[in-house]
PDB file of C-alpha atoms in Angstrom:
ATOM      1  CA  GLY S   1      71.393 -58.180 -71.579  1.00 79.00           C
ATOM      2  CA  ASP S   2      67.864 -59.453 -71.897  1.00 85.00           C
ATOM      3  CA  SER S   3      65.228 -56.936 -72.878  1.00 90.00           C
ATOM      4  CA  VAL S   4      61.630 -56.672 -73.985  1.00 94.00           C
ATOM      5  CA  THR S   5      60.126 -54.083 -76.314  1.00 95.00           C
ATOM      6  CA  GLN S   6      56.384 -53.702 -76.543  1.00 94.00           C
ATOM      7  CA  MET S   7      54.225 -51.316 -78.493  1.00 86.00           C
ATOM      8  CA  GLU S   8      53.586 -48.042 -76.824  1.00 83.00           C
ATOM      9  CA  GLY S   9      50.124 -47.059 -75.851  1.00 84.00           C
ATOM     10  CA  PRO S  10      47.754 -45.936 -74.902  1.00 94.00           C
ATOM     11  CA  VAL S  11      45.417 -48.055 -76.949  1.00 96.00           C
ATOM     12  CA  THR S  12      41.717 -47.186 -76.992  1.00 97.00           C
ATOM     13  CA  LEU S  13      39.204 -49.592 -78.468  1.00 96.00           C
ATOM     14  CA  SER S  14      35.483 -50.107 -78.645  1.00 97.00           C
ATOM     15  CA  GLU S  15      33.896 -53.160 -77.085  1.00 97.00           C
ATOM     16  CA  GLU S  16      34.082 -56.271 -79.302  1.00 96.00           C
ATOM     17  CA  ALA S  17      37.047 -54.874 -81.255  1.00 97.00           C
ATOM     18  CA  PHE S  18      40.168 -56.934 -81.989  1.00 97.00           C
ATOM     19  CA  LEU S  19      43.189 -56.242 -79.815  1.00 97.00           C
ATOM     20  CA  THR S  20      46.832 -56.815 -80.707  1.00 97.00           C
ATOM     21  CA  ILE S  21      49.776 -55.713 -78.583  1.00 97.00           C
ATOM     22  CA  ASN S  22      53.159 -56.302 -80.171  1.00 97.00           C
ATOM     23  CA  CYS S  23      56.063 -57.615 -78.129  1.00 97.00           C
ATOM     24  CA  THR S  24      59.585 -58.479 -79.240  1.00 97.00           C
ATOM     25  CA  TYR S  25      62.468 -59.632 -77.131  1.00 95.00           C
ATOM     26  CA  THR S  26      66.240 -59.895 -77.056  1.00 94.00           C
ATOM     27  CA  ALA S  27      67.759 -62.685 -75.030  1.00 90.00           C
ATOM     28  CA  THR S  28      70.614 -65.119 -74.956  1.00 83.00           C
ATOM     29  CA  GLY S  29      69.451 -68.687 -74.754  1.00 79.00           C
ATOM     30  CA  TYR S  30      65.828 -69.690 -74.668  1.00 82.00           C
ATOM     31  CA  PRO S  31      63.784 -67.617 -72.263  1.00 90.00           C
ATOM     32  CA  SER S  32      60.241 -68.273 -71.161  1.00 91.00           C
ATOM     33  CA  LEU S  33      57.792 -65.556 -72.167  1.00 94.00           C
ATOM     34  CA  PHE S  34      54.874 -64.121 -70.246  1.00 94.00           C
ATOM     35  CA  TRP S  35      52.090 -61.606 -70.433  1.00 96.00           C
ATOM     36  CA  TYR S  36      51.080 -60.017 -67.167  1.00 95.00           C
ATOM     37  CA  VAL S  37      48.102 -57.719 -66.618  1.00 96.00           C
ATOM     38  CA  GLN S  38      47.726 -54.954 -64.051  1.00 93.00           C
ATOM     39  CA  TYR S  39      44.231 -53.694 -63.286  1.00 92.00           C
ATOM     40  CA  PRO S  40      43.888 -50.218 -61.737  1.00 87.00           C
ATOM     41  CA  GLY S  41      45.157 -50.142 -58.171  1.00 83.00           C
ATOM     42  CA  GLU S  42      46.225 -53.782 -58.165  1.00 86.00           C
ATOM     43  CA  GLY S  43      49.360 -55.863 -58.476  1.00 88.00           C
ATOM     44  CA  LEU S  44      50.342 -57.819 -61.551  1.00 92.00           C
ATOM     45  CA  GLN S  45      48.565 -61.017 -62.500  1.00 92.00           C
ATOM     46  CA  LEU S  46      49.917 -63.643 -64.819  1.00 91.00           C
ATOM     47  CA  LEU S  47      47.744 -63.721 -67.934  1.00 95.00           C
ATOM     48  CA  LEU S  48      49.498 -66.387 -69.996  1.00 94.00           C
ATOM     49  CA  LYS S  49      52.879 -67.922 -70.662  1.00 92.00           C
ATOM     50  CA  ALA S  50      54.897 -69.934 -73.182  1.00 94.00           C
ATOM     51  CA  THR S  51      58.054 -71.826 -72.406  1.00 90.00           C
ATOM     52  CA  LYS S  52      59.406 -72.858 -75.799  1.00 90.00           C
ATOM     53  CA  ALA S  53      59.283 -71.970 -79.466  1.00 92.00           C
ATOM     54  CA  ASP S  54      55.886 -72.392 -81.164  1.00 94.00           C
ATOM     55  CA  ASP S  55      54.107 -72.762 -77.812  1.00 94.00           C
ATOM     56  CA  LYS S  56      50.806 -70.902 -77.665  1.00 97.00           C
ATOM     57  CA  GLY S  57      49.701 -69.504 -74.331  1.00 95.00           C
ATOM     58  CA  SER S  58      46.028 -68.735 -73.852  1.00 97.00           C
ATOM     59  CA  ASN S  59      43.739 -67.533 -71.086  1.00 96.00           C
ATOM     60  CA  LYS S  60      40.472 -65.585 -70.834  1.00 95.00           C
ATOM     61  CA  GLY S  61      40.253 -65.282 -74.629  1.00 97.00           C
ATOM     62  CA  PHE S  62      43.798 -63.890 -74.920  1.00 98.00           C
ATOM     63  CA  GLU S  63      46.437 -65.722 -76.950  1.00 98.00           C
ATOM     64  CA  ALA S  64      50.127 -65.317 -77.718  1.00 98.00           C
ATOM     65  CA  THR S  65      52.499 -67.542 -79.675  1.00 98.00           C
ATOM     66  CA  TYR S  66      56.237 -67.836 -78.969  1.00 96.00           C
ATOM     67  CA  ARG S  67      57.919 -67.083 -82.296  1.00 96.00           C
ATOM     68  CA  LYS S  68      61.641 -67.753 -82.111  1.00 93.00           C
ATOM     69  CA  GLU S  69      62.319 -66.803 -85.728  1.00 94.00           C
ATOM     70  CA  THR S  70      60.920 -63.308 -85.227  1.00 95.00           C
ATOM     71  CA  THR S  71      61.706 -63.138 -81.469  1.00 95.00           C
ATOM     72  CA  SER S  72      58.130 -62.091 -80.837  1.00 96.00           C
ATOM     73  CA  PHE S  73      55.260 -62.869 -78.473  1.00 97.00           C
ATOM     74  CA  HIS S  74      52.353 -60.716 -79.619  1.00 98.00           C
ATOM     75  CA  LEU S  75      49.198 -60.661 -77.502  1.00 98.00           C
ATOM     76  CA  GLU S  76      45.802 -60.932 -79.223  1.00 98.00           C
ATOM     77  CA  LYS S  77      42.163 -61.041 -78.251  1.00 98.00           C
ATOM     78  CA  GLY S  78      39.382 -61.320 -80.747  1.00 96.00           C
ATOM     79  CA  SER S  79      36.642 -59.398 -78.930  1.00 95.00           C
ATOM     80  CA  VAL S  80      37.540 -57.148 -76.016  1.00 97.00           C
ATOM     81  CA  GLN S  81      35.263 -56.135 -73.165  1.00 97.00           C
ATOM     82  CA  VAL S  82      35.266 -53.083 -70.925  1.00 96.00           C
ATOM     83  CA  SER S  83      36.625 -55.316 -68.161  1.00 95.00           C
ATOM     84  CA  ASP S  84      39.801 -55.854 -70.238  1.00 97.00           C
ATOM     85  CA  SER S  85      40.842 -52.252 -69.604  1.00 96.00           C
ATOM     86  CA  ALA S  86      44.210 -52.544 -67.878  1.00 96.00           C
ATOM     87  CA  VAL S  87      47.959 -52.230 -68.374  1.00 95.00           C
ATOM     88  CA  TYR S  88      49.528 -55.201 -70.146  1.00 97.00           C
ATOM     89  CA  PHE S  89      53.170 -56.147 -69.673  1.00 95.00           C
ATOM     90  CA  CYS S  90      55.207 -58.502 -71.797  1.00 96.00           C
ATOM     91  CA  ALA S  91      58.024 -60.191 -69.876  1.00 94.00           C
ATOM     92  CA  LEU S  92      60.727 -62.788 -70.217  1.00 92.00           C
ATOM     93  CA  SER S  93      62.487 -64.830 -67.597  1.00 88.00           C
ATOM     94  CA  ASP S  94      66.179 -65.542 -67.607  1.00 76.00           C
ATOM     95  CA  PRO S  95      67.893 -68.690 -66.272  1.00 69.00           C
ATOM     96  CA  VAL S  96      67.646 -67.340 -62.715  1.00 67.00           C
ATOM     97  CA  TYR S  97      63.951 -66.721 -63.331  1.00 67.00           C
ATOM     98  CA  LYS S  98      63.901 -63.047 -62.623  1.00 78.00           C
ATOM     99  CA  LEU S  99      61.561 -61.239 -64.950  1.00 86.00           C
ATOM    100  CA  SER S 100      62.469 -58.482 -67.394  1.00 89.00           C
ATOM    101  CA  PHE S 101      59.429 -56.431 -68.326  1.00 92.00           C
ATOM    102  CA  GLY S 102      58.463 -54.283 -71.245  1.00 93.00           C
ATOM    103  CA  ALA S 103      57.284 -50.738 -70.620  1.00 93.00           C
ATOM    104  CA  GLY S 104      53.637 -51.731 -70.454  1.00 94.00           C
ATOM    105  CA  THR S 105      50.734 -50.881 -72.754  1.00 96.00           C
ATOM    106  CA  THR S 106      47.652 -49.180 -71.364  1.00 95.00           C
ATOM    107  CA  VAL S 107      44.455 -50.469 -72.954  1.00 97.00           C
ATOM    108  CA  THR S 108      41.126 -48.715 -72.538  1.00 97.00           C
ATOM    109  CA  VAL S 109      37.975 -50.348 -73.862  1.00 97.00           C
ATOM    110  CA  ARG S 110      34.926 -48.130 -74.315  1.00 96.00           C
ATOM    111  CA  ALA S 111      31.359 -49.424 -74.192  1.00 94.00           C
TER     112      ALA S 111
ATOM    113  CA  ASP X   1      43.998 -62.771 -54.478  1.00 80.00           C
ATOM    114  CA  SER X   2      47.508 -64.007 -55.266  1.00 83.00           C
ATOM    115  CA  GLY X   3      48.259 -65.148 -51.719  1.00 90.00           C
ATOM    116  CA  VAL X   4      51.194 -62.731 -51.458  1.00 95.00           C
ATOM    117  CA  THR X   5      50.750 -60.026 -48.837  1.00 96.00           C
ATOM    118  CA  GLN X   6      52.613 -56.759 -48.516  1.00 97.00           C
ATOM    119  CA  THR X   7      52.572 -54.174 -45.769  1.00 97.00           C
ATOM    120  CA  PRO X   8      52.123 -51.319 -45.510  1.00 97.00           C
ATOM    121  CA  LYS X   9      49.932 -50.428 -48.484  1.00 95.00           C
ATOM    122  CA  HIS X  10      51.010 -46.804 -48.437  1.00 96.00           C
ATOM    123  CA  LEU X  11      54.003 -45.085 -46.886  1.00 97.00           C
ATOM    124  CA  ILE X  12      54.777 -41.376 -46.829  1.00 97.00           C
ATOM    125  CA  THR X  13      58.101 -40.260 -45.476  1.00 97.00           C
ATOM    126  CA  ALA X  14      60.678 -37.517 -45.802  1.00 97.00           C
ATOM    127  CA  THR X  15      63.983 -37.412 -47.609  1.00 98.00           C
ATOM    128  CA  GLY X  16      66.862 -38.891 -45.670  1.00 97.00           C
ATOM    129  CA  GLN X  17      64.650 -41.302 -43.753  1.00 98.00           C
ATOM    130  CA  ARG X  18      64.710 -45.093 -43.669  1.00 98.00           C
ATOM    131  CA  VAL X  19      61.733 -47.414 -44.216  1.00 98.00           C
ATOM    132  CA  THR X  20      61.082 -51.141 -44.188  1.00 98.00           C
ATOM    133  CA  LEU X  21      58.682 -52.875 -46.537  1.00 98.00           C
ATOM    134  CA  ARG X  22      57.425 -56.312 -45.649  1.00 98.00           C
ATOM    135  CA  CYS X  23      56.334 -59.211 -47.823  1.00 98.00           C
ATOM    136  CA  SER X  24      54.854 -62.613 -46.996  1.00 98.00           C
ATOM    137  CA  PRO X  25      55.041 -65.083 -49.887  1.00 95.00           C
ATOM    138  CA  ARG X  26      52.391 -67.617 -50.855  1.00 93.00           C
ATOM    139  CA  SER X  27      52.294 -70.614 -48.605  1.00 91.00           C
ATOM    140  CA  GLY X  28      55.024 -73.031 -49.679  1.00 88.00           C
ATOM    141  CA  ASP X  29      56.853 -70.645 -52.001  1.00 91.00           C
ATOM    142  CA  LEU X  30      60.565 -70.420 -51.260  1.00 91.00           C
ATOM    143  CA  SER X  31      61.532 -67.643 -53.692  1.00 91.00           C
ATOM    144  CA  VAL X  32      60.814 -63.972 -53.116  1.00 94.00           C
ATOM    145  CA  TYR X  33      61.476 -61.266 -55.675  1.00 94.00           C
ATOM    146  CA  TRP X  34      61.366 -57.493 -55.220  1.00 96.00           C
ATOM    147  CA  TYR X  35      60.501 -55.093 -58.044  1.00 95.00           C
ATOM    148  CA  GLN X  36      60.266 -51.333 -58.273  1.00 96.00           C
ATOM    149  CA  GLN X  37      57.686 -49.695 -60.538  1.00 93.00           C
ATOM    150  CA  SER X  38      58.142 -46.032 -61.361  1.00 91.00           C
ATOM    151  CA  LEU X  39      56.879 -43.835 -64.169  1.00 85.00           C
ATOM    152  CA  ASP X  40      60.304 -43.169 -65.640  1.00 85.00           C
ATOM    153  CA  GLN X  41      61.973 -46.562 -65.125  1.00 85.00           C
ATOM    154  CA  GLY X  42      59.021 -48.905 -65.539  1.00 88.00           C
ATOM    155  CA  LEU X  43      59.154 -52.245 -63.727  1.00 90.00           C
ATOM    156  CA  GLN X  44      62.657 -53.086 -62.573  1.00 92.00           C
ATOM    157  CA  PHE X  45      63.869 -56.212 -60.831  1.00 91.00           C
ATOM    158  CA  LEU X  46      65.694 -55.424 -57.610  1.00 95.00           C
ATOM    159  CA  ILE X  47      66.642 -58.645 -55.857  1.00 95.00           C
ATOM    160  CA  GLN X  48      65.708 -62.308 -55.361  1.00 92.00           C
ATOM    161  CA  TYR X  49      65.935 -64.530 -52.307  1.00 94.00           C
ATOM    162  CA  TYR X  50      65.511 -68.268 -52.184  1.00 91.00           C
ATOM    163  CA  ASN X  51      65.011 -70.003 -48.863  1.00 93.00           C
ATOM    164  CA  GLY X  52      66.882 -67.299 -46.994  1.00 95.00           C
ATOM    165  CA  GLU X  53      69.762 -66.844 -49.416  1.00 94.00           C
ATOM    166  CA  GLU X  54      70.291 -64.106 -51.963  1.00 94.00           C
ATOM    167  CA  ARG X  55      70.088 -65.601 -55.474  1.00 90.00           C
ATOM    168  CA  ALA X  56      70.131 -62.699 -57.901  1.00 89.00           C
ATOM    169  CA  LYS X  57      70.595 -58.970 -57.870  1.00 91.00           C
ATOM    170  CA  GLY X  58      69.262 -56.479 -60.347  1.00 90.00           C
ATOM    171  CA  ASN X  59      69.230 -52.709 -60.367  1.00 83.00           C
ATOM    172  CA  ILE X  60      69.267 -52.338 -56.617  1.00 93.00           C
ATOM    173  CA  LEU X  61      70.906 -49.269 -55.118  1.00 94.00           C
ATOM    174  CA  GLU X  62      73.493 -49.624 -52.373  1.00 96.00           C
ATOM    175  CA  ARG X  63      71.130 -47.685 -50.088  1.00 97.00           C
ATOM    176  CA  PHE X  64      68.660 -50.547 -50.432  1.00 97.00           C
ATOM    177  CA  SER X  65      68.978 -53.953 -48.830  1.00 97.00           C
ATOM    178  CA  ALA X  66      66.777 -56.960 -48.314  1.00 97.00           C
ATOM    179  CA  GLN X  67      66.640 -60.172 -46.383  1.00 97.00           C
ATOM    180  CA  GLN X  68      64.510 -63.269 -46.129  1.00 97.00           C
ATOM    181  CA  PHE X  69      63.809 -64.742 -42.727  1.00 97.00           C
ATOM    182  CA  PRO X  70      63.483 -68.396 -41.613  1.00 96.00           C
ATOM    183  CA  ASP X  71      59.681 -68.142 -41.847  1.00 95.00           C
ATOM    184  CA  LEU X  72      60.271 -67.041 -45.490  1.00 96.00           C
ATOM    185  CA  HIS X  73      58.872 -63.552 -45.173  1.00 97.00           C
ATOM    186  CA  SER X  74      61.075 -60.864 -46.642  1.00 98.00           C
ATOM    187  CA  GLU X  75      61.849 -57.262 -45.873  1.00 98.00           C
ATOM    188  CA  LEU X  76      63.167 -54.568 -48.164  1.00 98.00           C
ATOM    189  CA  ASN X  77      64.997 -51.783 -46.366  1.00 98.00           C
ATOM    190  CA  LEU X  78      65.352 -48.414 -48.056  1.00 98.00           C
ATOM    191  CA  SER X  79      67.612 -45.845 -46.422  1.00 97.00           C
ATOM    192  CA  SER X  80      68.754 -42.263 -47.033  1.00 97.00           C
ATOM    193  CA  LEU X  81      65.611 -41.853 -49.078  1.00 98.00           C
ATOM    194  CA  GLU X  82      65.540 -39.475 -52.011  1.00 97.00           C
ATOM    195  CA  LEU X  83      62.612 -38.007 -53.923  1.00 96.00           C
ATOM    196  CA  GLY X  84      63.414 -40.325 -56.822  1.00 95.00           C
ATOM    197  CA  ASP X  85      62.774 -43.381 -54.652  1.00 96.00           C
ATOM    198  CA  SER X  86      59.055 -42.630 -54.747  1.00 97.00           C
ATOM    199  CA  ALA X  87      57.548 -45.632 -56.511  1.00 97.00           C
ATOM    200  CA  LEU X  88      55.433 -48.740 -56.169  1.00 96.00           C
ATOM    201  CA  TYR X  89      57.387 -51.627 -54.704  1.00 97.00           C
ATOM    202  CA  PHE X  90      56.142 -55.093 -55.525  1.00 96.00           C
ATOM    203  CA  CYS X  91      57.024 -58.378 -53.992  1.00 96.00           C
ATOM    204  CA  ALA X  92      56.472 -61.610 -55.902  1.00 93.00           C
ATOM    205  CA  SER X  93      56.885 -65.214 -54.911  1.00 93.00           C
ATOM    206  CA  SER X  94      57.517 -68.404 -56.775  1.00 89.00           C
ATOM    207  CA  GLY X  95      57.735 -72.069 -55.951  1.00 81.00           C
ATOM    208  CA  LYS X  96      60.766 -72.705 -58.090  1.00 62.00           C
ATOM    209  CA  ALA X  97      64.283 -71.393 -57.760  1.00 54.00           C
ATOM    210  CA  SER X  98      65.155 -72.626 -61.223  1.00 47.00           C
ATOM    211  CA  GLY X  99      63.128 -73.894 -64.121  1.00 47.00           C
ATOM    212  CA  VAL X 100      60.088 -72.084 -65.455  1.00 63.00           C
ATOM    213  CA  GLY X 101      58.523 -70.388 -62.509  1.00 63.00           C
ATOM    214  CA  GLU X 102      55.398 -68.306 -62.534  1.00 82.00           C
ATOM    215  CA  GLN X 103      55.626 -65.405 -60.166  1.00 88.00           C
ATOM    216  CA  TYR X 104      52.720 -64.288 -58.035  1.00 90.00           C
ATOM    217  CA  PHE X 105      52.650 -60.615 -57.191  1.00 92.00           C
ATOM    218  CA  GLY X 106      51.487 -58.858 -54.079  1.00 94.00           C
ATOM    219  CA  PRO X 107      49.380 -55.687 -54.206  1.00 93.00           C
ATOM    220  CA  GLY X 108      52.421 -53.469 -53.731  1.00 95.00           C
ATOM    221  CA  THR X 109      53.537 -50.769 -51.331  1.00 97.00           C
ATOM    222  CA  ARG X 110      53.287 -47.221 -52.610  1.00 96.00           C
ATOM    223  CA  LEU X 111      56.170 -45.181 -51.225  1.00 97.00           C
ATOM    224  CA  THR X 112      56.019 -41.407 -51.394  1.00 97.00           C
ATOM    225  CA  VAL X 113      59.120 -39.466 -50.381  1.00 97.00           C
ATOM    226  CA  THR X 114      58.507 -35.776 -49.711  1.00 96.00           C
TER     227      THR X 114
END
């Protein structure tokens, strides 16, 4: 079945550092790919998405490119802020549009 | 604010009991999804409803059931509760039953079974 593997955390960074969270997927067909973010005590929020190969999703300085050849959707941000501290989930949607999530990566940014 | 509401926010109950979690989707969204988030299992899809009909089932236990009502709100019923059912339960809604659909998540209901 469909599955998502993302790098384990926790990840601790200093402000203005570069962030990369690796995500790879296994799926039949051509899923859509998402990054969701969960701030402490809150529900998940969609951060960005890509619906086909070579699409780049971007939002709030975060970017991820749908790479079909490497089945990857790595999340990057060039300069993180303390407010980016959260849990990040990579996800894919199947033809019924339910989401399969990775395990989540906890990111802590220190001032 | 995603526009998805869930009640209650917290629920503490004993083993063997039954509880009902409620979700109101965003205005106009016809699809409702239920997810369970626990430390050992991560985020798991439970079930999807579209306009009152069940569309997809995931890792939902037989002790759990759900329904979506004509006003589109949904309820997740958990019965014969066990300690392992303690988790965060999220509801999400979407405007599309098929095609690429972004899902909007509610704040969750934290269930503690003692």
